[in-house]
Short mmCIF file of C-alpha atoms in Angstrom, two decimals:
data_model
loop_
_atom_site.label_atom_id
_atom_site.label_comp_id
_atom_site.label_asym_id
_atom_site.label_seq_id
_atom_site.Cartn_x
_atom_site.Cartn_y
_atom_site.Cartn_z
CA UNK A 1 2.67 89.77 123.01
CA UNK A 2 5.49 89.24 120.80
CA UNK A 3 6.61 91.18 117.66
CA UNK A 4 4.28 88.17 115.48
CA UNK A 5 1.31 88.78 117.96
CA UNK A 6 1.52 85.67 119.79
CA UNK A 7 1.34 85.62 123.45
CA UNK A 8 4.88 85.02 125.42
CA UNK A 9 5.43 80.86 126.11
CA UNK A 10 5.85 79.50 129.41
CA UNK A 11 9.73 78.10 129.58
CA UNK A 12 9.85 74.68 128.34
CA UNK A 13 13.31 74.17 130.54
CA UNK A 14 11.32 74.37 134.06
CA UNK A 15 9.76 70.68 134.13
CA UNK A 16 9.37 70.91 137.72
CA UNK A 17 7.06 73.61 137.31
CA UNK A 18 5.18 71.25 135.10
CA UNK A 19 5.04 68.88 137.74
CA UNK A 20 3.80 70.74 139.97
CA UNK A 21 1.24 72.57 137.94
CA UNK A 22 -0.42 69.09 137.30
CA UNK A 23 -0.03 68.14 140.24
CA UNK A 24 -3.02 70.98 141.06
CA UNK A 25 -4.23 70.23 138.17
CA UNK A 26 -5.29 66.60 139.17
CA UNK A 27 -6.39 67.35 142.83
CA UNK A 28 -9.03 69.67 141.30
CA UNK A 29 -10.65 67.67 138.64
CA UNK A 30 -9.18 69.36 135.96
CA UNK A 31 -9.38 66.36 133.75
CA UNK A 32 -11.68 65.45 130.81
CA UNK A 33 -13.88 63.01 133.33
CA UNK A 34 -14.32 66.37 135.63
CA UNK A 35 -14.94 68.39 133.10
CA UNK A 36 -17.89 66.41 131.52
CA UNK A 37 -19.28 65.92 135.15
CA UNK A 38 -18.90 70.05 135.88
CA UNK A 39 -20.36 71.60 133.19
CA UNK A 40 -22.62 68.55 131.71
CA UNK A 41 -23.38 67.44 128.44
CA UNK A 42 -24.90 70.09 126.83
CA UNK A 43 -22.77 72.79 127.61
CA UNK A 44 -19.69 70.51 127.26
CA UNK A 45 -20.54 69.53 123.35
CA UNK A 46 -21.25 73.61 122.97
CA UNK A 47 -17.29 74.19 124.11
CA UNK A 48 -16.44 71.57 121.08
CA UNK A 49 -18.71 74.23 118.67
CA UNK A 50 -16.45 76.84 120.16
CA UNK A 51 -19.56 78.22 122.47
CA UNK A 52 -18.32 79.92 125.63
CA UNK A 53 -21.81 81.06 127.21
CA UNK A 54 -22.96 77.54 128.66
CA UNK A 55 -19.67 76.50 129.97
CA UNK A 56 -19.18 80.35 131.30
CA UNK A 57 -22.81 80.10 132.92
CA UNK A 58 -21.43 76.54 134.74
CA UNK A 59 -18.38 78.05 135.84
CA UNK A 60 -19.70 81.02 137.54
CA UNK A 61 -19.24 79.62 141.09
CA UNK A 62 -16.68 79.40 143.04
CA UNK A 63 -14.62 75.87 143.33
CA UNK A 64 -11.75 75.22 142.19
CA UNK A 65 -12.43 73.21 139.32
CA UNK A 66 -14.48 76.31 138.06
CA UNK A 67 -11.52 79.27 138.61
CA UNK A 68 -9.38 76.43 136.50
CA UNK A 69 -12.04 76.49 133.98
CA UNK A 70 -12.91 79.91 133.52
CA UNK A 71 -8.86 80.85 133.84
CA UNK A 72 -7.02 77.71 131.22
CA UNK A 73 -9.77 76.93 128.98
CA UNK A 74 -12.76 80.25 128.87
CA UNK A 75 -9.09 82.61 128.99
CA UNK A 76 -11.28 84.54 131.57
CA UNK A 77 -8.67 86.74 134.44
CA UNK A 78 -9.31 85.63 137.68
CA UNK A 79 -9.07 87.33 141.11
CA UNK A 80 -5.05 86.45 142.49
CA UNK A 81 -6.42 84.91 145.95
CA UNK A 82 -9.36 82.46 143.99
CA UNK A 83 -6.03 81.32 141.93
CA UNK A 84 -3.74 80.73 145.16
CA UNK A 85 -6.32 79.11 146.61
CA UNK A 86 -5.51 76.32 143.75
CA UNK A 87 -2.85 76.90 141.99
CA UNK A 88 1.46 77.44 143.26
CA UNK A 89 1.25 80.73 141.86
CA UNK A 90 4.31 82.18 142.51
CA UNK A 91 5.82 79.39 140.31
CA UNK A 92 3.43 79.85 137.51
CA UNK A 93 4.03 83.13 136.47
CA UNK A 94 7.15 82.98 137.44
CA UNK A 95 6.95 80.06 134.86
CA UNK A 96 5.55 81.81 132.12
CA UNK A 97 2.04 79.44 132.82
CA UNK A 98 0.07 82.53 134.15
CA UNK A 99 0.58 86.43 134.06
CA UNK A 100 -0.59 89.05 136.61
CA UNK A 101 -3.21 91.48 134.97
CA UNK A 102 -5.54 94.75 135.97
CA UNK A 103 -5.03 95.39 139.41
CA UNK A 104 -5.56 92.32 141.23
CA UNK A 105 -6.06 89.57 138.93
CA UNK A 106 -4.09 85.99 136.92
CA UNK A 107 -4.87 85.37 133.74
CA UNK A 108 -3.08 81.72 131.30
CA UNK A 109 -0.51 82.68 129.13
CA UNK A 110 -1.61 79.19 127.00
CA UNK A 111 -5.27 77.34 126.66
CA UNK A 112 -4.85 74.42 128.73
CA UNK A 113 -6.99 71.68 127.92
CA UNK A 114 -7.41 68.40 129.96
CA UNK A 115 -6.99 65.46 127.07
CA UNK A 116 -8.22 61.83 127.99
CA UNK A 117 -5.46 59.44 126.69
CA UNK A 118 -6.77 55.40 125.97
CA UNK A 119 -5.52 53.90 128.82
CA UNK A 120 -6.86 56.25 130.79
CA UNK A 121 -4.39 58.95 130.94
CA UNK A 122 -4.86 62.16 132.17
CA UNK A 123 -3.35 64.62 129.44
CA UNK A 124 -3.39 68.11 128.96
CA UNK A 125 -2.78 69.83 125.68
CA UNK A 126 -1.52 72.96 125.11
CA UNK A 127 -2.17 75.40 122.54
CA UNK A 128 -2.17 79.02 122.45
CA UNK A 129 -4.61 81.39 123.61
CA UNK A 130 -7.83 81.16 121.42
CA UNK A 131 -7.17 78.01 119.74
CA UNK A 132 -7.72 74.76 121.88
CA UNK A 133 -9.90 73.56 118.97
CA UNK A 134 -13.36 73.51 120.81
CA UNK A 135 -12.63 75.64 123.55
CA UNK A 136 -12.21 79.18 123.89
CA UNK A 137 -11.81 80.56 120.34
CA UNK A 138 -11.59 77.58 118.33
CA UNK A 139 -10.27 78.35 114.71
CA UNK A 140 -10.66 82.04 113.48
CA UNK A 141 -8.19 85.16 112.62
CA UNK A 142 -4.73 84.16 114.14
CA UNK A 143 -1.66 85.34 113.94
CA UNK A 144 1.48 83.31 111.59
CA UNK A 145 2.90 80.77 113.55
CA UNK A 146 -0.02 79.99 115.67
CA UNK A 147 0.02 76.73 117.32
CA UNK A 148 -3.82 75.10 117.79
CA UNK A 149 -4.84 72.38 120.19
CA UNK A 150 -7.12 68.57 119.42
CA UNK A 151 -8.78 68.63 116.14
CA UNK A 152 -11.33 66.57 115.01
CA UNK A 153 -7.97 65.48 112.11
CA UNK A 154 -5.79 64.99 115.61
CA UNK A 155 -7.80 62.50 117.09
CA UNK A 156 -8.56 61.36 114.03
CA UNK A 157 -4.76 59.99 113.10
CA UNK A 158 -4.37 58.97 116.43
CA UNK A 159 -7.74 56.62 115.75
CA UNK A 160 -5.88 55.32 112.96
CA UNK A 161 -2.49 55.10 114.13
CA UNK A 162 -1.08 51.25 114.51
CA UNK A 163 0.37 51.31 118.74
CA UNK A 164 2.08 47.96 118.92
CA UNK A 165 5.47 48.57 120.74
CA UNK A 166 8.55 49.92 118.80
CA UNK A 167 11.61 51.32 119.22
CA UNK A 168 11.61 54.88 117.29
CA UNK A 169 8.60 56.58 116.33
CA UNK A 170 8.42 59.85 114.70
CA UNK A 171 5.80 62.51 114.65
CA UNK A 172 6.24 64.72 111.56
CA UNK A 173 4.87 68.10 112.04
CA UNK A 174 4.18 67.79 115.15
CA UNK A 175 1.98 70.63 115.87
CA UNK A 176 1.30 70.68 119.72
CA UNK A 177 2.53 67.55 120.10
CA UNK A 178 -0.93 65.08 120.44
CA UNK A 179 0.73 62.56 118.21
CA UNK A 180 3.85 61.99 119.96
CA UNK A 181 2.04 62.20 123.40
CA UNK A 182 0.64 59.35 121.65
CA UNK A 183 3.68 57.34 120.90
CA UNK A 184 4.99 57.94 124.49
CA UNK A 185 2.83 55.17 125.60
CA UNK A 186 4.20 52.23 123.50
CA UNK A 187 8.16 54.17 121.55
CA UNK A 188 11.20 53.43 123.48
CA UNK A 189 12.36 57.06 121.24
CA UNK A 190 10.19 59.81 120.19
CA UNK A 191 11.69 62.17 117.49
CA UNK A 192 8.89 65.15 116.53
CA UNK A 193 9.66 67.41 114.07
CA UNK A 194 8.04 70.93 113.12
CA UNK A 195 8.78 74.21 110.35
CA UNK A 196 7.84 76.36 113.41
CA UNK A 197 10.34 76.58 115.96
CA UNK A 198 6.93 77.45 118.62
CA UNK A 199 5.20 74.31 117.49
CA UNK A 200 8.34 72.57 119.31
CA UNK A 201 8.06 74.57 122.45
CA UNK A 202 4.64 74.11 123.26
CA UNK A 203 5.15 70.33 122.16
CA UNK A 204 7.70 70.25 125.10
CA UNK A 205 4.66 72.10 127.34
CA UNK A 206 2.73 69.56 126.52
CA UNK A 207 5.00 66.36 126.90
CA UNK A 208 5.69 68.21 130.46
CA UNK A 209 2.12 68.84 131.75
CA UNK A 210 1.40 66.03 130.91
CA UNK A 211 4.29 63.55 132.88
CA UNK A 212 5.53 61.95 129.44
CA UNK A 213 8.90 61.16 128.37
CA UNK A 214 10.06 63.83 126.69
CA UNK A 215 10.82 63.68 122.58
CA UNK A 216 13.52 64.79 120.82
CA UNK A 217 12.71 68.27 119.22
CA UNK A 218 13.84 69.24 115.97
CA UNK A 219 13.21 72.03 113.48
CA UNK A 220 12.66 72.17 109.98
CA UNK A 221 10.48 70.92 107.15
CA UNK A 222 9.22 67.64 106.02
CA UNK A 223 11.92 65.24 106.32
CA UNK A 224 14.63 67.65 106.32
CA UNK A 225 15.24 67.18 110.05
CA UNK A 226 15.86 63.59 109.18
CA UNK A 227 19.75 62.01 109.26
CA UNK A 228 19.78 60.36 106.06
CA UNK A 229 20.44 56.71 107.78
CA UNK A 230 17.94 56.96 109.91
CA UNK A 231 15.27 55.03 110.36
CA UNK A 232 11.74 54.33 112.35
CA UNK A 233 9.64 51.75 113.19
CA UNK A 234 6.57 54.31 112.80
CA UNK A 235 6.00 57.56 111.18
CA UNK A 236 3.16 59.79 111.43
CA UNK A 237 1.74 63.13 110.18
CA UNK A 238 -0.80 65.59 110.19
CA UNK A 239 0.62 67.66 107.69
CA UNK A 240 -0.81 71.36 106.89
CA UNK A 241 -2.64 69.45 103.95
CA UNK A 242 -5.07 72.60 102.87
CA UNK A 243 -4.26 72.32 99.05
CA UNK A 244 -4.00 77.32 98.84
CA UNK A 245 -2.78 79.76 96.99
CA UNK A 246 -0.57 80.50 99.07
CA UNK A 247 0.43 79.39 103.13
CA UNK A 248 -0.85 82.12 104.90
CA UNK A 249 -0.79 79.91 108.28
CA UNK A 250 1.46 77.56 108.85
CA UNK A 251 -0.49 75.76 110.66
CA UNK A 252 -2.69 74.07 107.91
CA UNK A 253 -0.87 75.58 104.17
CA UNK A 254 1.66 73.37 103.01
CA UNK A 255 3.19 76.01 100.86
CA UNK A 256 3.96 73.65 98.00
CA UNK A 257 1.79 73.86 94.42
CA UNK A 258 -1.64 71.97 94.88
CA UNK A 259 -1.12 68.35 96.19
CA UNK A 260 2.80 69.04 95.91
CA UNK A 261 3.45 68.64 100.05
CA UNK A 262 1.05 65.26 100.53
CA UNK A 263 2.46 63.71 97.82
CA UNK A 264 6.51 64.63 99.06
CA UNK A 265 5.67 63.00 102.39
CA UNK A 266 4.46 59.88 101.70
CA UNK A 267 7.59 59.19 98.20
CA UNK A 268 9.94 60.67 101.02
CA UNK A 269 9.02 57.80 103.71
CA UNK A 270 9.18 54.81 102.66
CA UNK A 271 13.53 55.00 103.08
CA UNK A 272 13.14 56.06 106.54
CA UNK A 273 10.61 52.88 107.85
CA UNK A 274 12.10 49.69 109.00
CA UNK A 275 11.04 47.14 107.69
CA UNK A 276 7.56 45.76 109.28
CA UNK A 277 7.13 49.74 110.04
CA UNK A 278 3.75 51.49 109.05
CA UNK A 279 3.57 55.11 108.05
CA UNK A 280 0.31 57.10 108.49
CA UNK A 281 -0.77 60.33 107.38
CA UNK A 282 -3.53 62.38 106.85
CA UNK A 283 -3.27 63.94 103.72
CA UNK A 284 -5.59 65.86 100.60
CA UNK A 285 -5.28 64.95 96.99
CA UNK A 286 -6.58 66.83 93.61
CA UNK A 287 -9.04 64.97 91.59
CA UNK A 288 -7.47 66.32 87.99
CA UNK A 289 -9.79 66.60 84.69
CA UNK A 290 -9.54 63.77 82.62
CA UNK A 291 -7.41 61.56 85.63
CA UNK A 292 -8.86 58.56 88.34
CA UNK A 293 -7.77 59.74 91.49
CA UNK A 294 -6.85 56.45 92.06
CA UNK A 295 -4.01 56.69 89.47
CA UNK A 296 -2.51 59.67 91.19
CA UNK A 297 -2.42 58.26 94.71
CA UNK A 298 -0.68 54.68 92.89
CA UNK A 299 1.73 57.31 91.96
CA UNK A 300 2.30 58.53 95.43
CA UNK A 301 3.08 54.67 97.18
CA UNK A 302 7.38 54.18 97.35
CA UNK A 303 9.16 51.28 96.53
CA UNK A 304 9.00 48.59 98.28
CA UNK A 305 6.01 49.37 100.45
CA UNK A 306 2.51 47.76 101.34
CA UNK A 307 -0.47 50.65 100.90
CA UNK A 308 -4.27 51.07 102.35
CA UNK A 309 -5.46 54.20 100.95
CA UNK A 310 -8.88 55.23 102.13
CA UNK A 311 -10.80 58.03 100.76
CA UNK A 312 -12.81 59.12 103.21
CA UNK A 313 -14.48 62.58 101.31
CA UNK A 314 -14.72 64.83 98.37
CA UNK A 315 -16.02 68.37 98.11
CA UNK A 316 -16.34 70.39 95.08
CA UNK A 317 -14.13 72.92 94.94
CA UNK A 318 -16.41 75.53 96.02
CA UNK A 319 -17.53 73.47 99.20
CA UNK A 320 -13.29 73.15 99.88
CA UNK A 321 -12.23 77.41 99.11
CA UNK A 322 -15.86 78.09 101.03
CA UNK A 323 -14.58 75.54 104.02
CA UNK A 324 -10.67 76.99 104.40
CA UNK A 325 -12.29 80.73 103.82
CA UNK A 326 -14.29 80.45 107.22
CA UNK A 327 -11.12 78.36 108.70
CA UNK A 328 -9.63 81.49 108.71
CA UNK A 329 -12.36 84.29 109.82
CA UNK A 330 -11.95 85.45 106.01
CA UNK A 331 -15.92 85.66 106.19
CA UNK A 332 -15.76 88.01 108.47
CA UNK A 333 -14.02 90.60 106.92
CA UNK A 334 -14.36 93.01 104.56
CA UNK A 335 -16.89 91.79 101.70
CA UNK A 336 -14.33 92.74 99.05
CA UNK A 337 -11.77 91.00 100.24
CA UNK A 338 -13.61 87.49 100.98
CA UNK A 339 -14.50 87.81 97.61
CA UNK A 340 -10.92 88.97 96.66
CA UNK A 341 -9.76 85.47 98.64
CA UNK A 342 -12.24 83.27 96.59
CA UNK A 343 -11.48 84.48 93.32
CA UNK A 344 -8.01 83.28 94.42
CA UNK A 345 -8.51 80.04 95.13
CA UNK A 346 -10.67 79.42 92.40
CA UNK A 347 -7.75 80.67 90.09
CA UNK A 348 -5.66 78.58 90.88
CA UNK A 349 -8.28 75.42 90.67
CA UNK A 350 -8.94 76.06 87.07
CA UNK A 351 -5.35 76.59 86.30
CA UNK A 352 -4.49 73.02 87.68
CA UNK A 353 -7.40 71.83 86.27
CA UNK A 354 -8.93 70.50 89.76
CA UNK A 355 -12.97 69.45 89.61
CA UNK A 356 -12.69 68.42 93.74
CA UNK A 357 -10.31 67.14 96.57
CA UNK A 358 -10.21 64.10 98.50
CA UNK A 359 -9.90 63.60 101.63
CA UNK A 360 -8.83 60.62 103.33
CA UNK A 361 -5.95 58.73 105.18
CA UNK A 362 -2.82 56.79 104.01
CA UNK A 363 -0.96 54.09 105.56
CA UNK A 364 2.48 52.75 104.24
CA UNK A 365 4.06 49.47 105.64
CA UNK A 366 7.53 48.60 105.05
CA UNK A 367 7.75 45.20 102.94
CA UNK A 368 10.04 42.79 101.79
CA UNK A 369 7.65 41.35 99.65
CA UNK A 370 8.40 40.77 95.78
CA UNK A 371 4.86 42.47 95.06
CA UNK A 372 3.83 44.82 97.24
CA UNK A 373 0.30 45.49 97.89
CA UNK A 374 -1.58 48.65 97.16
CA UNK A 375 -5.06 48.82 97.85
CA UNK A 376 -7.47 52.03 97.24
CA UNK A 377 -11.08 52.29 98.09
CA UNK A 378 -13.62 54.82 98.82
CA UNK A 379 -14.94 54.96 101.86
CA UNK A 380 -17.03 56.99 103.20
CA UNK A 381 -19.33 55.25 105.73
CA UNK A 382 -18.92 55.22 109.79
CA UNK A 383 -16.33 53.35 111.73
CA UNK A 384 -15.60 52.18 115.35
CA UNK A 385 -12.39 54.41 116.16
CA UNK A 386 -9.90 53.45 117.38
CA UNK A 387 -8.51 51.94 114.27
CA UNK A 388 -5.30 50.61 114.86
CA UNK A 389 -5.70 47.37 115.33
CA UNK A 390 -8.27 46.74 112.27
CA UNK A 391 -5.16 48.46 110.04
CA UNK A 392 -2.52 46.58 111.61
CA UNK A 393 -4.54 43.39 110.83
CA UNK A 394 -5.25 44.38 107.46
CA UNK A 395 -1.64 44.27 107.02
CA UNK A 396 -1.28 40.75 108.50
CA UNK A 397 -4.17 39.24 106.52
CA UNK A 398 -2.59 40.33 103.02
CA UNK A 399 0.67 38.47 104.34
CA UNK A 400 -1.30 35.69 105.05
CA UNK A 401 -3.11 35.84 101.15
CA UNK A 402 0.29 36.28 99.81
CA UNK A 403 1.83 33.05 100.99
CA UNK A 404 -1.03 30.83 100.59
CA UNK A 405 -2.04 29.45 97.39
CA UNK A 406 -5.47 28.20 96.59
CA UNK A 407 -4.81 25.28 97.67
CA UNK A 408 -3.02 25.76 100.95
CA UNK A 409 -6.28 28.13 101.44
CA UNK A 410 -8.76 24.92 101.15
CA UNK A 411 -6.53 22.91 104.18
CA UNK A 412 -6.76 25.96 106.21
CA UNK A 413 -9.25 26.36 108.97
CA UNK A 414 -10.58 29.65 109.24
CA UNK A 415 -13.30 30.82 112.25
CA UNK A 416 -16.04 34.29 111.51
CA UNK A 417 -15.09 37.15 112.92
CA UNK A 418 -17.19 38.80 116.28
CA UNK A 419 -19.98 40.62 115.58
CA UNK A 420 -20.45 39.53 111.48
CA UNK A 421 -24.37 39.20 111.13
CA UNK A 422 -25.66 38.18 107.45
CA UNK A 423 -29.08 40.12 106.19
CA UNK A 424 -31.22 38.25 102.70
CA UNK A 425 -32.28 40.58 100.42
CA UNK A 426 -34.95 39.80 98.75
CA UNK A 427 -38.59 40.69 98.29
CA UNK A 428 -41.45 39.93 100.90
CA UNK A 429 -42.65 35.76 100.30
CA UNK A 430 -39.95 35.33 97.88
CA UNK A 431 -38.93 31.55 98.46
CA UNK A 432 -34.97 32.62 98.24
CA UNK A 433 -33.66 35.99 98.80
CA UNK A 434 -32.61 38.22 96.01
CA UNK A 435 -28.60 37.95 97.35
CA UNK A 436 -27.22 37.35 101.04
CA UNK A 437 -24.71 40.88 103.01
CA UNK A 438 -22.81 39.76 105.89
CA UNK A 439 -22.16 43.26 107.40
CA UNK A 440 -19.18 44.26 110.91
CA UNK A 441 -20.18 45.53 113.46
CA UNK A 442 -16.72 46.53 114.41
CA UNK A 443 -13.58 48.35 112.52
CA UNK A 444 -14.27 49.21 109.19
CA UNK A 445 -17.88 48.07 109.68
CA UNK A 446 -17.95 46.73 105.87
CA UNK A 447 -20.87 44.47 104.43
CA UNK A 448 -20.69 42.39 101.50
CA UNK A 449 -23.16 40.57 99.54
CA UNK A 450 -21.52 36.67 99.22
CA UNK A 451 -24.02 33.92 97.34
CA UNK A 452 -25.25 31.26 99.05
CA UNK A 453 -22.06 28.84 99.35
CA UNK A 454 -20.45 31.69 100.40
CA UNK A 455 -22.27 32.65 103.34
CA UNK A 456 -22.79 29.12 104.62
CA UNK A 457 -19.16 28.37 104.21
CA UNK A 458 -18.93 31.85 106.87
CA UNK A 459 -21.68 30.48 108.90
CA UNK A 460 -20.27 27.07 109.56
CA UNK A 461 -16.47 28.83 109.81
CA UNK A 462 -15.26 27.82 113.58
CA UNK A 463 -11.98 26.55 113.76
CA UNK A 464 -12.94 23.22 113.87
CA UNK A 465 -13.20 22.33 109.82
CA UNK A 466 -10.66 23.38 107.29
CA UNK A 467 -12.36 25.36 104.26
CA UNK A 468 -11.69 21.79 101.67
CA UNK A 469 -13.73 19.74 103.55
CA UNK A 470 -16.50 22.74 104.59
CA UNK A 471 -16.73 23.23 101.36
CA UNK A 472 -17.19 19.20 100.39
CA UNK A 473 -20.40 19.13 103.10
CA UNK A 474 -21.80 22.34 101.32
CA UNK A 475 -21.17 19.79 98.05
CA UNK A 476 -23.19 17.22 99.04
CA UNK A 477 -25.63 19.32 100.96
CA UNK A 478 -26.43 21.22 97.91
CA UNK A 479 -26.42 18.68 95.45
CA UNK A 480 -22.79 20.17 94.07
CA UNK A 481 -19.78 18.71 92.76
CA UNK A 482 -17.45 19.71 95.04
CA UNK A 483 -14.10 19.63 92.60
CA UNK A 484 -16.35 22.26 90.85
CA UNK A 485 -16.93 24.42 94.69
CA UNK A 486 -13.32 23.63 95.26
CA UNK A 487 -12.51 25.41 92.30
CA UNK A 488 -14.66 28.58 92.17
CA UNK A 489 -14.78 29.52 95.83
CA UNK A 490 -11.63 30.39 96.62
CA UNK A 491 -11.55 33.51 95.39
CA UNK A 492 -14.65 34.37 97.53
CA UNK A 493 -12.99 33.24 100.60
CA UNK A 494 -10.35 35.22 99.36
CA UNK A 495 -12.06 38.52 100.06
CA UNK A 496 -13.83 37.37 102.58
CA UNK A 497 -10.48 36.77 105.04
CA UNK A 498 -9.17 40.48 103.12
CA UNK A 499 -12.60 42.67 104.46
CA UNK A 500 -12.26 41.15 107.82
CA UNK A 501 -15.00 39.20 107.69
CA UNK A 502 -12.79 35.87 108.56
CA UNK A 503 -9.74 35.19 110.03
CA UNK A 504 -6.80 32.07 109.94
CA UNK A 505 -6.96 29.92 112.99
CA UNK A 506 -3.27 28.98 114.42
#
């Protein structure tokens, strides 16, 4: 163990050892699919809850895969002879992936979790022992500088990130390197930064063991490691966004007052983006008494950037404090210490007049538009991940709507997007519905009310006729004035385009 209480890490400058270890893991089917097949759905799901007993019961045999699951996921010492039948033991020990324990047993020095890439890649996420979220230990009381594995926030950010080919990507606060790993698929150059040097070391291990290109690793806080003249096409960050009194845990506590870390991150991102580039973050923000949370977030958006900010969840300050006190394992310690820490959280919120904390996604896009667009919304409903294409399309639609006035809109052709259904709501037996709802079954899974004209318009949009000609036909069918419909309907068409129900053709 090191002075910090953390185990020494495998060597990051031994790519040949990582490559041979990777080959051995794959040969034994130590993959996401292999784990599911071995453990079965109940035991596999239990791991995600940090419950290991079902997985231990499912790995009582002596197959190569069972050996690897016990060694790397469950952190159980395994007899030398069993490990030697599966892995290049001497090289793995020399490179620091394994360590000799007891009389004749070997133990892993890091968590290694199989992780399926979006293109079917077999990747591996390295993290500190007991910190592969959903692995053996889950998140509990850990030493300062600990590096976690894959969690819900990590996969959420990976899912919402726009995945177009880019020249340069920046993973700010890389942790175990999950976002850098994803970026390596579509970015020519990946730069990963972190305040914690241990995180940079583990990122290098994650990339090497996953067979991905190495990233440029830089130590420092926020944008400090980035040169003044350096710009990127994509910036992603799952920062230490927890709003807490003090900075006990590097992986989650930002060390700035309130939500200042997230605000600084967003405000500084704009000048680091190339034209058309995206910056995407997960963030927490304060709900302050007497202040609209949307106004607070709107003030964060840097000049020259479109923004789409989605609030996914809101917790009152007691729920929020309890969540992160449990995350740190404080509830399992001395009750008096727990109460004191709880009081400290509530004192901090009271001093700042914070009533609740919001969580969500922030996406910026650098634009040359004279009037950038800022969209803020609350959307706690289920969505369909991955959402990267949905988010990219949102900004493309903004460009389209900015470039087309109402006359141009009526001259254009539109198509109803796939998997949109129409629902009619009203009293049983009523001749006409009270209202009509269009509902998406993909992406954001939105639902929006439309009037009779809007429903009829959307229903016949197949790209054949222009919007104006469709409205003329509806006016004739309903006995309405076509001039009036042409004047009134563009606002509804704009909403349907903006929300992704209609897409321009051509």
